CSV table of C-alpha atoms and ligand atoms in Angstrom, one decimal:
chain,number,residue,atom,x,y,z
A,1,UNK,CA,12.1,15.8,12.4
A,2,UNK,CA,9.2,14.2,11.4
A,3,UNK,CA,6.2,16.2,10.4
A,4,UNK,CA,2.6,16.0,10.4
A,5,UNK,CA,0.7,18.5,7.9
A,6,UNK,CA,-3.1,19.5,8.3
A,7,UNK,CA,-4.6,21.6,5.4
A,8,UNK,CA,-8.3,22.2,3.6
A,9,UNK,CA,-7.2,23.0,0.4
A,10,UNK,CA,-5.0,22.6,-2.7
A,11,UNK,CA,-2.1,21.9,-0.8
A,12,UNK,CA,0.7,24.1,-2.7
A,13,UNK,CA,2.2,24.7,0.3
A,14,UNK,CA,2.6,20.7,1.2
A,15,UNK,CA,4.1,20.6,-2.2
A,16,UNK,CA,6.8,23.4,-1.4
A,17,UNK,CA,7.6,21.6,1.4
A,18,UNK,CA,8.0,18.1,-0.3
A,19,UNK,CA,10.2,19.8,-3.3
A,20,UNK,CA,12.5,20.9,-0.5
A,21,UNK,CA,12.7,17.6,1.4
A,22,UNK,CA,13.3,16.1,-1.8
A,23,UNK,CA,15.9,18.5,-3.4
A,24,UNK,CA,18.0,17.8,0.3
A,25,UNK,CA,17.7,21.4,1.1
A,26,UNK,CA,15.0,20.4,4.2
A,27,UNK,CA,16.1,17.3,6.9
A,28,UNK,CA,12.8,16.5,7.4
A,29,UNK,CA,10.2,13.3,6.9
A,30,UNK,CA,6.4,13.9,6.1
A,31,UNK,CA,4.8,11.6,7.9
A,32,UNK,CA,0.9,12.2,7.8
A,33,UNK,CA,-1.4,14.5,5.6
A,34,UNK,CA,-4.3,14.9,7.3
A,35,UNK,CA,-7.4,17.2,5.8
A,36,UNK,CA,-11.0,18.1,7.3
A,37,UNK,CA,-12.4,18.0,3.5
A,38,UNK,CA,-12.0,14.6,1.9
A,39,UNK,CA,-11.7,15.4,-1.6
A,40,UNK,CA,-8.8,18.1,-0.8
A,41,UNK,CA,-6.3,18.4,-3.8
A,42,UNK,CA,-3.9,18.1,-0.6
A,43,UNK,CA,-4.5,14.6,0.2
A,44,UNK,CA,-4.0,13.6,-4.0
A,45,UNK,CA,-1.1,15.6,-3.5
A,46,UNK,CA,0.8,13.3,-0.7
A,47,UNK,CA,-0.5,10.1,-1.6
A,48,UNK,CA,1.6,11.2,-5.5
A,49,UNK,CA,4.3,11.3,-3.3
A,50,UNK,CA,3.9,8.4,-0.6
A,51,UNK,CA,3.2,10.1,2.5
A,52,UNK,CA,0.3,8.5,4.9
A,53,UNK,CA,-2.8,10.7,4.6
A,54,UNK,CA,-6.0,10.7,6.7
A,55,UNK,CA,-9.3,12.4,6.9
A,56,UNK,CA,-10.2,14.2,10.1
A,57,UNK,CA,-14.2,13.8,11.3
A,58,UNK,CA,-15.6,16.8,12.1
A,59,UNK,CA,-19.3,15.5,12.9
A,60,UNK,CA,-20.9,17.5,9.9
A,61,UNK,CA,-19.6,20.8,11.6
A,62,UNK,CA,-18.8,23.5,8.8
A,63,UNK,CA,-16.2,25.4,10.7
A,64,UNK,CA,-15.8,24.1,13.7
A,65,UNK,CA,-13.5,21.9,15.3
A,66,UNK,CA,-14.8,19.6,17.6
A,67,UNK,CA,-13.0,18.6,21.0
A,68,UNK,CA,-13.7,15.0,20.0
A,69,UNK,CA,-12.3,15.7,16.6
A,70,UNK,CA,-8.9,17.0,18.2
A,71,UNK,CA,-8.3,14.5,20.2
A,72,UNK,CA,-8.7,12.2,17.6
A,73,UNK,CA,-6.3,14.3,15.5
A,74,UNK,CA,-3.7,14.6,18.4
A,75,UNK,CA,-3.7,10.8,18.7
A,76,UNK,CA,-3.3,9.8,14.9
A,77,UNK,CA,-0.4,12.5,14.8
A,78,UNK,CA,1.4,10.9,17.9
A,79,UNK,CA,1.1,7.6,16.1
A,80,UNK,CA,2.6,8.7,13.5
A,81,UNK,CA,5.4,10.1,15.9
A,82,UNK,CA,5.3,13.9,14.8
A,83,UNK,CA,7.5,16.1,16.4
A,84,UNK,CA,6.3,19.2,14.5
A,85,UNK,CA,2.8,20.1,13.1
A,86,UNK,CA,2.5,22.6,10.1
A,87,UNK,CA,-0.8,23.8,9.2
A,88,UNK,CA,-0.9,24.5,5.5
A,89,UNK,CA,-4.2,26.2,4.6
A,90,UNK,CA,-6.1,24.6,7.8
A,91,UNK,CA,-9.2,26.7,8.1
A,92,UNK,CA,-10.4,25.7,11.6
A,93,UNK,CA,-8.9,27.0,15.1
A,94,UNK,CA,-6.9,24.5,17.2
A,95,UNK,CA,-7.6,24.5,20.7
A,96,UNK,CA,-5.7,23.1,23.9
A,97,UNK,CA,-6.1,19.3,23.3
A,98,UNK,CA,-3.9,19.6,19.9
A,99,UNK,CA,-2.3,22.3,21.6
A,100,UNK,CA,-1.3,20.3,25.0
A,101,UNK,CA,-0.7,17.3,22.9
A,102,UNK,CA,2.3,19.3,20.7
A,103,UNK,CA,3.5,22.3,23.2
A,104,UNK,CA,5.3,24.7,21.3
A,105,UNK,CA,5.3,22.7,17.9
A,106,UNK,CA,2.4,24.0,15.6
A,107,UNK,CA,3.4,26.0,13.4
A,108,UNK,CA,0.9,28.0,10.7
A,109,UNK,CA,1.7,30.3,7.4
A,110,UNK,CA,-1.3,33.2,7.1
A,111,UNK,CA,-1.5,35.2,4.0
A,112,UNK,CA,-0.7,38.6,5.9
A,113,UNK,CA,1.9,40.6,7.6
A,114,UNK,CA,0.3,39.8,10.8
A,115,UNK,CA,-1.0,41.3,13.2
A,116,UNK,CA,-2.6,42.8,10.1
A,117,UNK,CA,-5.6,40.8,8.5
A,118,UNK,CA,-6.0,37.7,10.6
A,119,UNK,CA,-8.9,35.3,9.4
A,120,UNK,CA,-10.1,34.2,5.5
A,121,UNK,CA,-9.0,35.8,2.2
A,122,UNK,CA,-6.8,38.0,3.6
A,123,UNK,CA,-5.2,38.9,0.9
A,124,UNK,CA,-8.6,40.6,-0.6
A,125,UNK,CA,-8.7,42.1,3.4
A,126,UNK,CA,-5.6,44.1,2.5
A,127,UNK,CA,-6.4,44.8,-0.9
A,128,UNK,CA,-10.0,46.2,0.4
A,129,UNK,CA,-8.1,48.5,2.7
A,130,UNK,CA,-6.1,50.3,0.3
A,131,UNK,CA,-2.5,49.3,1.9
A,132,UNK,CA,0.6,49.7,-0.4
A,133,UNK,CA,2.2,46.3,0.8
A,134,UNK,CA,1.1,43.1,2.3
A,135,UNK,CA,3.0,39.4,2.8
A,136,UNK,CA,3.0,36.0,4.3
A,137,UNK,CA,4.1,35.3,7.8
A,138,UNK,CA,4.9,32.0,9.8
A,139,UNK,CA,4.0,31.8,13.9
A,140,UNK,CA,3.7,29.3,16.6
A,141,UNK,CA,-0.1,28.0,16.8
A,142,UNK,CA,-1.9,29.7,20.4
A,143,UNK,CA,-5.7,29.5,20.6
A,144,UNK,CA,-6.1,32.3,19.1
A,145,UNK,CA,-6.9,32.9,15.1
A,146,UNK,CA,-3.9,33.7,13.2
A,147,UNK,CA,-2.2,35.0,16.4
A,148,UNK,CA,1.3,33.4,18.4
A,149,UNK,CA,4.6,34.6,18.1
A,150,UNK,CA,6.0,35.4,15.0
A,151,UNK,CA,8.9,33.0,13.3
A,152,UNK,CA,9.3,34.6,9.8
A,153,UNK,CA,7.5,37.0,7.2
A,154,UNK,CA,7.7,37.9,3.9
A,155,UNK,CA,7.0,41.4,2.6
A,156,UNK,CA,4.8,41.5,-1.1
A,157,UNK,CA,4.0,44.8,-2.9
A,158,UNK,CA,0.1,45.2,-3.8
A,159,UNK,CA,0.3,46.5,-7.6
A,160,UNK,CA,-2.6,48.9,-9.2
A,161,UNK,CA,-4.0,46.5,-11.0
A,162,UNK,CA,-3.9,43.9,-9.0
A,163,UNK,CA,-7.1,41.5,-8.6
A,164,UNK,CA,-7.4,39.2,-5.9
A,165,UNK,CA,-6.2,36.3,-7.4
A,166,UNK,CA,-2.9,38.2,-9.0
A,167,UNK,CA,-2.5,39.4,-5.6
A,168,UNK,CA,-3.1,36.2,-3.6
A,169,UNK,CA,-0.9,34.2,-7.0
A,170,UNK,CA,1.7,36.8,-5.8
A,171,UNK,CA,1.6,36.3,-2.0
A,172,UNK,CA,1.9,32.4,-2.8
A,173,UNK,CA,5.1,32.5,-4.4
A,174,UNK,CA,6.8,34.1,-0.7
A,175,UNK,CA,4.5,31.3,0.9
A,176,UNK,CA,6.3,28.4,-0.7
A,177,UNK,CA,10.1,29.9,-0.1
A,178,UNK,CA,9.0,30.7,3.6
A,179,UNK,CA,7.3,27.8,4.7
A,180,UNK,CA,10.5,25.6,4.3
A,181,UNK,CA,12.9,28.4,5.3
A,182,UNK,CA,10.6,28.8,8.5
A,183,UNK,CA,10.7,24.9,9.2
A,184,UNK,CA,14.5,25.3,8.9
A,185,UNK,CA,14.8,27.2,11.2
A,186,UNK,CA,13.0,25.8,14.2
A,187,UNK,CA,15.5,22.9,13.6
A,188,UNK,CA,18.1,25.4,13.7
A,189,UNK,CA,16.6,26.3,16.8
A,190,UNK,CA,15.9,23.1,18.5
A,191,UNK,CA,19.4,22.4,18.3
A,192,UNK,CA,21.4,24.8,19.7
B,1,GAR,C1,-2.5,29.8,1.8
B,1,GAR,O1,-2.4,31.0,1.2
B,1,GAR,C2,-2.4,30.0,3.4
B,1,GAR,O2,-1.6,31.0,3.8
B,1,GAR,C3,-3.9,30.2,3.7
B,1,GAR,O3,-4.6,29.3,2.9
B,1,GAR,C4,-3.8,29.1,1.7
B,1,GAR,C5,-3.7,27.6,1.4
B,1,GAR,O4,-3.1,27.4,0.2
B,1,GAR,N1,-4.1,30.0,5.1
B,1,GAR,C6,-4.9,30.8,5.8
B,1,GAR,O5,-5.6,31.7,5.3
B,1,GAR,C7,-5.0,30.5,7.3
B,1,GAR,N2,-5.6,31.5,8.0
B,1,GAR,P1,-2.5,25.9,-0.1
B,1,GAR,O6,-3.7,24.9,0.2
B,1,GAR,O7,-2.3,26.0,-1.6
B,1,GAR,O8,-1.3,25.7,0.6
């Protein structure tokens, strides 16, 4: 399986997915890092460990993603020959070229027991609404935000005196064991 990662951000999710390629506990190759912001810790990340990187154009837009933009994506991933896309802190919504391009192989990890909190910070979303317990989940990419079905979740208790950052810090942790565990199995699943 050779995957293609698309993130905005620090990229600590690329890295739990690396550490498990590289302990042998994930079959998997990285084969492009792509990011929308071009000084993203995401991108120092891959190049530290080899792995092509890229930076997508987005024509100056702040949070959208251009048609002419995915396209462009979709093409640079196929010439990479990805067979799976994992958005790993991606803040922009996919639409059908990227989503025709890969059918059914786009995979995203949200900060939320979805269908609860979709969209930013959502770990501040659930500590603003006084819930008890919160989590990390992994679902197929559809055009929605933070919606398709769900692959795996992680529950994570919200303490008293939790902040946001304690709480997000906390939620991370279940991130980086389920990204890899979710990736697993989707090859599990293409399989059989
Ligand atoms: C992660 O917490 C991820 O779940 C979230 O961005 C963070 C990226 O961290 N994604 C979303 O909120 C998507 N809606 P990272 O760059 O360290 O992997």
């Amino acid at each position: 399986m050779r995957i293609g990662i698309l993130g905005s951000g620090s990229g600590s999710n690329l890295q739990a997915i690396i550490d498990a390629i590289e302990a042998g506990t994930l079959d998997a190759t990285l084969a492009l890092v792509l990011s929308d912001v071009p000084d993203a810790f995401i991108l120092e990340r891959a190049r530290r460990h080899g792995i092509p990187t890229g930076v997508i154009d987005c024509h100056g837009f702040k949070t959208k993603f251009p048609l002419e933009s995915q396209f462009q994506t979709a093409a640079d991933l196929k010439s990479a020959d990805c067979d799976l896309i994992c958005l790993a802190g991606f803040m922009r919504l996919v639409k059908d070229p990227l989503l025709k391009a890969f059918p059914q192989s786009i995979l995203n990890i949200h900060p939320s027991l979805l269908p609860a909190f979709p969209g930013i910070a959502a770990w501040r979303q659930a500590l603003d609404a006084g819930v008890s317990e919160t989590g990390c989940t992994v679902h197929h990419v559809d055009a929605g935000m933070d919606t398709g079905p769900i692959l795996l979740q992680a529950k994570v208790p919200i303490l008293a005196d939790d902040t946001a950052e304690s709480l997000h810090a906390r939620i991370q942790v279940e991130e980086h064991r389920l990204y890899p565990e979710a990736i697993r199995l989707l090859l599990k699943q293409r399989v059989h």
